[in-house]
Amino acid sequence: MRNAWSGLFGVALALCAAMPLQAAEPKIGELPPALLGRDRQGDVVDLAQHRGKIVVVTFWASWCGPCRKELPGLDALQKHAGDKILKVIAVNVQDSTEDYRTMMRQMKDFSITLTRDRSGEIAEGYGVKAYPNLWIIDPQGKVAAHHVGYGEDSLDRLVAQINQVIVAEQQRRNAAAATAG
């Protein structure tokens, strides 16, 4: 009986070793995966391109009703804030080519950066399991906040958190200037 259990344990251990590990989501203060897909022009979108700015990254799908409510609000936020301090990147995850193209036509006037994650690999790197899935990245490229889902007060909370990140960045810069000066 002991040999049977040892054999089963060995098989279970081998199966676990062969299974891919689910990526853990980045924690607050950590650097998240940098690559976010390609934009409409086919250019690679990398978080490093936006260092010095606050970056909002949201993962969405066309079938997700809350995502479709969130995206116009994020676009309005991007238009209001401009590109100097804020960059909103919306990563579409695993939609069919037809659904993706339909959504791109509907969002043709959006100013946010739209990318595509056909395989789901980018979303997996962020540990995304539900949509919408939104990340606020600080000017140093580290995770400042993470939100899953969308509600009527979501944009208000997002703006408040962005303002907190702006204040923290200003304090960081002031402290750096004081020690350098």
PDB file of C-alpha atoms in Angstrom:
ATOM      1  CA  MET A   1       0.000   0.000   0.000  1.00  0.00           C
ATOM      2  CA  ARG A   2       2.871   2.322   0.867  1.00  0.00           C
ATOM      3  CA  ASN A   3       4.372   1.790  -2.623  1.00  0.00           C
ATOM      4  CA  ALA A   4       1.019   2.591  -4.253  1.00  0.00           C
ATOM      5  CA  TRP A   5       0.820   5.916  -2.371  1.00  0.00           C
ATOM      6  CA  SER A   6       4.440   6.692  -3.238  1.00  0.00           C
ATOM      7  CA  GLY A   7       3.721   5.973  -6.877  1.00  0.00           C
ATOM      8  CA  LEU A   8       0.607   8.181  -6.897  1.00  0.00           C
ATOM      9  CA  PHE A   9       2.480  10.943  -5.120  1.00  0.00           C
ATOM     10  CA  GLY A  10       5.261  10.722  -7.720  1.00  0.00           C
ATOM     11  CA  VAL A  11       2.753  10.919 -10.597  1.00  0.00           C
ATOM     12  CA  ALA A  12       0.996  13.898  -8.975  1.00  0.00           C
ATOM     13  CA  LEU A  13       4.317  15.647  -8.444  1.00  0.00           C
ATOM     14  CA  ALA A  14       5.312  15.075 -12.074  1.00  0.00           C
ATOM     15  CA  LEU A  15       1.963  16.429 -13.311  1.00  0.00           C
ATOM     16  CA  CYS A  16       2.301  19.553 -11.172  1.00  0.00           C
ATOM     17  CA  ALA A  17       5.795  20.146 -12.489  1.00  0.00           C
ATOM     18  CA  ALA A  18       4.568  19.810 -16.081  1.00  0.00           C
ATOM     19  CA  MET A  19       1.671  22.271 -15.631  1.00  0.00           C
ATOM     20  CA  PRO A  20       2.399  25.924 -16.389  1.00  0.00           C
ATOM     21  CA  LEU A  21       2.313  28.145 -13.342  1.00  0.00           C
ATOM     22  CA  GLN A  22      -0.403  30.803 -13.248  1.00  0.00           C
ATOM     23  CA  ALA A  23       1.292  34.177 -13.233  1.00  0.00           C
ATOM     24  CA  ALA A  24       0.847  36.050 -10.002  1.00  0.00           C
ATOM     25  CA  GLU A  25      -0.469  39.547 -10.331  1.00  0.00           C
ATOM     26  CA  PRO A  26       2.013  42.329  -9.647  1.00  0.00           C
ATOM     27  CA  LYS A  27       1.745  43.799  -6.148  1.00  0.00           C
ATOM     28  CA  ILE A  28       1.563  47.478  -5.180  1.00  0.00           C
ATOM     29  CA  GLY A  29       5.069  48.931  -5.458  1.00  0.00           C
ATOM     30  CA  GLU A  30       6.289  46.292  -7.921  1.00  0.00           C
ATOM     31  CA  LEU A  31       7.159  46.728 -11.585  1.00  0.00           C
ATOM     32  CA  PRO A  32       4.451  45.099 -13.731  1.00  0.00           C
ATOM     33  CA  PRO A  33       5.126  43.425 -17.088  1.00  0.00           C
ATOM     34  CA  ALA A  34       6.150  46.180 -19.504  1.00  0.00           C
ATOM     35  CA  LEU A  35       4.872  44.917 -22.859  1.00  0.00           C
ATOM     36  CA  LEU A  36       1.218  45.733 -23.536  1.00  0.00           C
ATOM     37  CA  GLY A  37       0.767  44.605 -27.149  1.00  0.00           C
ATOM     38  CA  ARG A  38       0.644  46.625 -30.340  1.00  0.00           C
ATOM     39  CA  ASP A  39      -1.364  49.767 -31.020  1.00  0.00           C
ATOM     40  CA  ARG A  40      -3.564  50.431 -34.056  1.00  0.00           C
ATOM     41  CA  GLN A  41      -0.514  51.387 -36.121  1.00  0.00           C
ATOM     42  CA  GLY A  42       1.215  48.115 -35.239  1.00  0.00           C
ATOM     43  CA  ASP A  43       3.764  49.745 -32.918  1.00  0.00           C
ATOM     44  CA  VAL A  44       4.812  47.943 -29.733  1.00  0.00           C
ATOM     45  CA  VAL A  45       3.429  49.577 -26.583  1.00  0.00           C
ATOM     46  CA  ASP A  46       5.827  49.338 -23.655  1.00  0.00           C
ATOM     47  CA  LEU A  47       5.387  50.914 -20.212  1.00  0.00           C
ATOM     48  CA  ALA A  48       8.996  52.132 -20.368  1.00  0.00           C
ATOM     49  CA  GLN A  49       7.921  54.531 -23.150  1.00  0.00           C
ATOM     50  CA  HIS A  50       5.750  56.332 -20.619  1.00  0.00           C
ATOM     51  CA  ARG A  51       8.089  56.687 -17.620  1.00  0.00           C
ATOM     52  CA  GLY A  52       7.502  60.001 -15.914  1.00  0.00           C
ATOM     53  CA  LYS A  53       3.756  59.780 -16.546  1.00  0.00           C
ATOM     54  CA  ILE A  54       0.951  58.112 -14.679  1.00  0.00           C
ATOM     55  CA  VAL A  55      -0.241  55.195 -16.793  1.00  0.00           C
ATOM     56  CA  VAL A  56      -3.677  53.642 -16.495  1.00  0.00           C
ATOM     57  CA  VAL A  57      -3.811  50.147 -17.993  1.00  0.00           C
ATOM     58  CA  THR A  58      -7.183  48.474 -18.325  1.00  0.00           C
ATOM     59  CA  PHE A  59      -7.852  44.975 -19.633  1.00  0.00           C
ATOM     60  CA  TRP A  60     -11.203  44.554 -21.382  1.00  0.00           C
ATOM     61  CA  ALA A  61     -13.251  42.401 -23.765  1.00  0.00           C
ATOM     62  CA  SER A  62     -16.076  43.310 -26.166  1.00  0.00           C
ATOM     63  CA  TRP A  63     -18.548  40.990 -24.408  1.00  0.00           C
ATOM     64  CA  CYS A  64     -17.973  42.770 -21.068  1.00  0.00           C
ATOM     65  CA  GLY A  65     -20.762  45.321 -20.477  1.00  0.00           C
ATOM     66  CA  PRO A  66     -18.957  47.104 -17.614  1.00  0.00           C
ATOM     67  CA  CYS A  67     -15.851  47.395 -19.814  1.00  0.00           C
ATOM     68  CA  ARG A  68     -17.900  49.099 -22.507  1.00  0.00           C
ATOM     69  CA  LYS A  69     -19.113  51.596 -19.883  1.00  0.00           C
ATOM     70  CA  GLU A  70     -15.612  52.182 -18.510  1.00  0.00           C
ATOM     71  CA  LEU A  71     -13.815  52.859 -21.820  1.00  0.00           C
ATOM     72  CA  PRO A  72     -15.645  56.106 -22.786  1.00  0.00           C
ATOM     73  CA  GLY A  73     -15.021  57.451 -19.274  1.00  0.00           C
ATOM     74  CA  LEU A  74     -11.317  56.621 -19.534  1.00  0.00           C
ATOM     75  CA  ASP A  75     -11.222  58.292 -22.939  1.00  0.00           C
ATOM     76  CA  ALA A  76     -12.811  61.450 -21.475  1.00  0.00           C
ATOM     77  CA  LEU A  77     -10.246  61.354 -18.667  1.00  0.00           C
ATOM     78  CA  GLN A  78      -7.394  61.066 -21.203  1.00  0.00           C
ATOM     79  CA  LYS A  79      -8.757  63.964 -23.261  1.00  0.00           C
ATOM     80  CA  HIS A  80      -9.160  66.125 -20.137  1.00  0.00           C
ATOM     81  CA  ALA A  81      -5.728  65.350 -18.654  1.00  0.00           C
ATOM     82  CA  GLY A  82      -3.795  65.361 -21.911  1.00  0.00           C
ATOM     83  CA  ASP A  83      -0.714  63.302 -22.736  1.00  0.00           C
ATOM     84  CA  LYS A  84       1.888  65.091 -20.606  1.00  0.00           C
ATOM     85  CA  ILE A  85       1.001  63.578 -17.231  1.00  0.00           C
ATOM     86  CA  LEU A  86      -1.361  60.707 -18.057  1.00  0.00           C
ATOM     87  CA  LYS A  87      -1.482  57.850 -20.542  1.00  0.00           C
ATOM     88  CA  VAL A  88      -4.450  55.471 -20.720  1.00  0.00           C
ATOM     89  CA  ILE A  89      -3.829  52.129 -22.413  1.00  0.00           C
ATOM     90  CA  ALA A  90      -6.748  49.752 -23.003  1.00  0.00           C
ATOM     91  CA  VAL A  91      -5.718  46.164 -23.730  1.00  0.00           C
ATOM     92  CA  ASN A  92      -8.341  44.060 -25.509  1.00  0.00           C
ATOM     93  CA  VAL A  93      -8.063  40.429 -24.453  1.00  0.00           C
ATOM     94  CA  GLN A  94      -8.848  37.464 -26.706  1.00  0.00           C
ATOM     95  CA  ASP A  95     -11.689  38.924 -28.770  1.00  0.00           C
ATOM     96  CA  SER A  96     -12.251  37.429 -32.199  1.00  0.00           C
ATOM     97  CA  THR A  97     -10.848  39.459 -35.085  1.00  0.00           C
ATOM     98  CA  GLU A  98     -14.390  40.390 -36.145  1.00  0.00           C
ATOM     99  CA  ASP A  99     -15.404  41.579 -32.654  1.00  0.00           C
ATOM    100  CA  TYR A 100     -12.124  43.447 -32.225  1.00  0.00           C
ATOM    101  CA  ARG A 101     -12.526  45.259 -35.570  1.00  0.00           C
ATOM    102  CA  THR A 102     -16.115  46.176 -34.720  1.00  0.00           C
ATOM    103  CA  MET A 103     -14.993  47.695 -31.420  1.00  0.00           C
ATOM    104  CA  MET A 104     -12.134  49.581 -33.103  1.00  0.00           C
ATOM    105  CA  ARG A 105     -14.622  51.148 -35.543  1.00  0.00           C
ATOM    106  CA  GLN A 106     -16.837  52.174 -32.608  1.00  0.00           C
ATOM    107  CA  MET A 107     -13.839  53.712 -30.824  1.00  0.00           C
ATOM    108  CA  LYS A 108     -12.193  55.310 -33.855  1.00  0.00           C
ATOM    109  CA  ASP A 109     -12.269  58.777 -32.254  1.00  0.00           C
ATOM    110  CA  PHE A 110     -10.907  57.646 -28.869  1.00  0.00           C
ATOM    111  CA  SER A 111      -7.653  59.239 -27.744  1.00  0.00           C
ATOM    112  CA  ILE A 112      -6.644  56.371 -25.443  1.00  0.00           C
ATOM    113  CA  THR A 113      -4.100  53.874 -26.735  1.00  0.00           C
ATOM    114  CA  LEU A 114      -5.822  50.660 -27.778  1.00  0.00           C
ATOM    115  CA  THR A 115      -3.837  47.429 -27.946  1.00  0.00           C
ATOM    116  CA  ARG A 116      -4.688  43.792 -28.478  1.00  0.00           C
ATOM    117  CA  ASP A 117      -3.771  40.664 -26.522  1.00  0.00           C
ATOM    118  CA  ARG A 118      -4.902  37.890 -28.882  1.00  0.00           C
ATOM    119  CA  SER A 119      -3.511  35.013 -26.845  1.00  0.00           C
ATOM    120  CA  GLY A 120      -4.268  36.312 -23.347  1.00  0.00           C
ATOM    121  CA  GLU A 121      -0.583  36.109 -22.451  1.00  0.00           C
ATOM    122  CA  ILE A 122      -0.297  39.798 -21.519  1.00  0.00           C
ATOM    123  CA  ALA A 123      -3.375  39.611 -19.276  1.00  0.00           C
ATOM    124  CA  GLU A 124      -1.974  36.448 -17.706  1.00  0.00           C
ATOM    125  CA  GLY A 125       1.188  38.369 -16.771  1.00  0.00           C
ATOM    126  CA  TYR A 126      -1.029  40.703 -14.745  1.00  0.00           C
ATOM    127  CA  GLY A 127      -2.987  37.842 -13.182  1.00  0.00           C
ATOM    128  CA  VAL A 128      -6.221  39.026 -14.859  1.00  0.00           C
ATOM    129  CA  LYS A 129      -9.169  36.761 -14.116  1.00  0.00           C
ATOM    130  CA  ALA A 130     -12.084  39.236 -14.335  1.00  0.00           C
ATOM    131  CA  TYR A 131     -12.983  42.317 -16.402  1.00  0.00           C
ATOM    132  CA  PRO A 132     -12.591  45.211 -16.450  1.00  0.00           C
ATOM    133  CA  ASN A 133      -9.247  44.956 -14.704  1.00  0.00           C
ATOM    134  CA  LEU A 134      -7.551  48.325 -14.214  1.00  0.00           C
ATOM    135  CA  TRP A 135      -4.044  49.181 -13.021  1.00  0.00           C
ATOM    136  CA  ILE A 136      -2.583  52.567 -12.104  1.00  0.00           C
ATOM    137  CA  ILE A 137       1.159  52.725 -12.731  1.00  0.00           C
ATOM    138  CA  ASP A 138       3.155  55.559 -11.101  1.00  0.00           C
ATOM    139  CA  PRO A 139       5.753  57.702 -12.919  1.00  0.00           C
ATOM    140  CA  GLN A 140       8.556  55.323 -11.842  1.00  0.00           C
ATOM    141  CA  GLY A 141       6.727  52.456 -13.569  1.00  0.00           C
ATOM    142  CA  LYS A 142       5.510  50.746 -10.374  1.00  0.00           C
ATOM    143  CA  VAL A 143       1.984  49.600  -9.533  1.00  0.00           C
ATOM    144  CA  ALA A 144       0.216  52.263  -7.474  1.00  0.00           C
ATOM    145  CA  ALA A 145      -3.306  50.765  -7.456  1.00  0.00           C
ATOM    146  CA  HIS A 146      -5.415  47.949  -8.885  1.00  0.00           C
ATOM    147  CA  HIS A 147      -9.191  47.760  -9.447  1.00  0.00           C
ATOM    148  CA  VAL A 148     -11.375  44.915 -10.666  1.00  0.00           C
ATOM    149  CA  GLY A 149     -14.890  45.645 -11.911  1.00  0.00           C
ATOM    150  CA  TYR A 150     -16.699  48.863 -12.666  1.00  0.00           C
ATOM    151  CA  GLY A 151     -19.425  50.821 -10.918  1.00  0.00           C
ATOM    152  CA  GLU A 152     -20.982  54.264 -11.160  1.00  0.00           C
ATOM    153  CA  ASP A 153     -18.374  55.740  -8.775  1.00  0.00           C
ATOM    154  CA  SER A 154     -15.404  53.987 -10.401  1.00  0.00           C
ATOM    155  CA  LEU A 155     -14.197  57.002 -12.372  1.00  0.00           C
ATOM    156  CA  ASP A 156     -14.460  59.274  -9.332  1.00  0.00           C
ATOM    157  CA  ARG A 157     -12.330  56.811  -7.331  1.00  0.00           C
ATOM    158  CA  LEU A 158      -9.892  56.525 -10.214  1.00  0.00           C
ATOM    159  CA  VAL A 159      -9.468  60.306 -10.467  1.00  0.00           C
ATOM    160  CA  ALA A 160      -8.969  60.516  -6.682  1.00  0.00           C
ATOM    161  CA  GLN A 161      -6.277  57.825  -6.843  1.00  0.00           C
ATOM    162  CA  ILE A 162      -4.572  59.490  -9.795  1.00  0.00           C
ATOM    163  CA  ASN A 163      -4.523  62.719  -7.799  1.00  0.00           C
ATOM    164  CA  GLN A 164      -2.957  60.828  -4.870  1.00  0.00           C
ATOM    165  CA  VAL A 165      -0.254  59.502  -7.195  1.00  0.00           C
ATOM    166  CA  ILE A 166       0.375  63.044  -8.504  1.00  0.00           C
ATOM    167  CA  VAL A 167       0.731  64.374  -4.942  1.00  0.00           C
ATOM    168  CA  ALA A 168       3.039  61.491  -3.958  1.00  0.00           C
ATOM    169  CA  GLU A 169       5.184  62.108  -7.044  1.00  0.00           C
ATOM    170  CA  GLN A 170       5.428  65.814  -6.258  1.00  0.00           C
ATOM    171  CA  GLN A 171       6.446  65.003  -2.692  1.00  0.00           C
ATOM    172  CA  ARG A 172       9.049  62.533  -3.973  1.00  0.00           C
ATOM    173  CA  ARG A 173      10.477  65.143  -6.341  1.00  0.00           C
ATOM    174  CA  ASN A 174      10.538  67.816  -3.609  1.00  0.00           C
ATOM    175  CA  ALA A 175      12.360  65.439  -1.244  1.00  0.00           C
ATOM    176  CA  ALA A 176      14.877  64.547  -3.962  1.00  0.00           C
ATOM    177  CA  ALA A 177      15.479  68.235  -4.706  1.00  0.00           C
ATOM    178  CA  ALA A 178      15.936  69.003  -1.006  1.00  0.00           C
ATOM    179  CA  THR A 179      18.565  66.277  -0.549  1.00  0.00           C
ATOM    180  CA  ALA A 180      20.335  67.258  -3.784  1.00  0.00           C
ATOM    181  CA  GLY A 181      20.272  70.974  -2.989  1.00  0.00           C
TER     182      GLY A 181
END
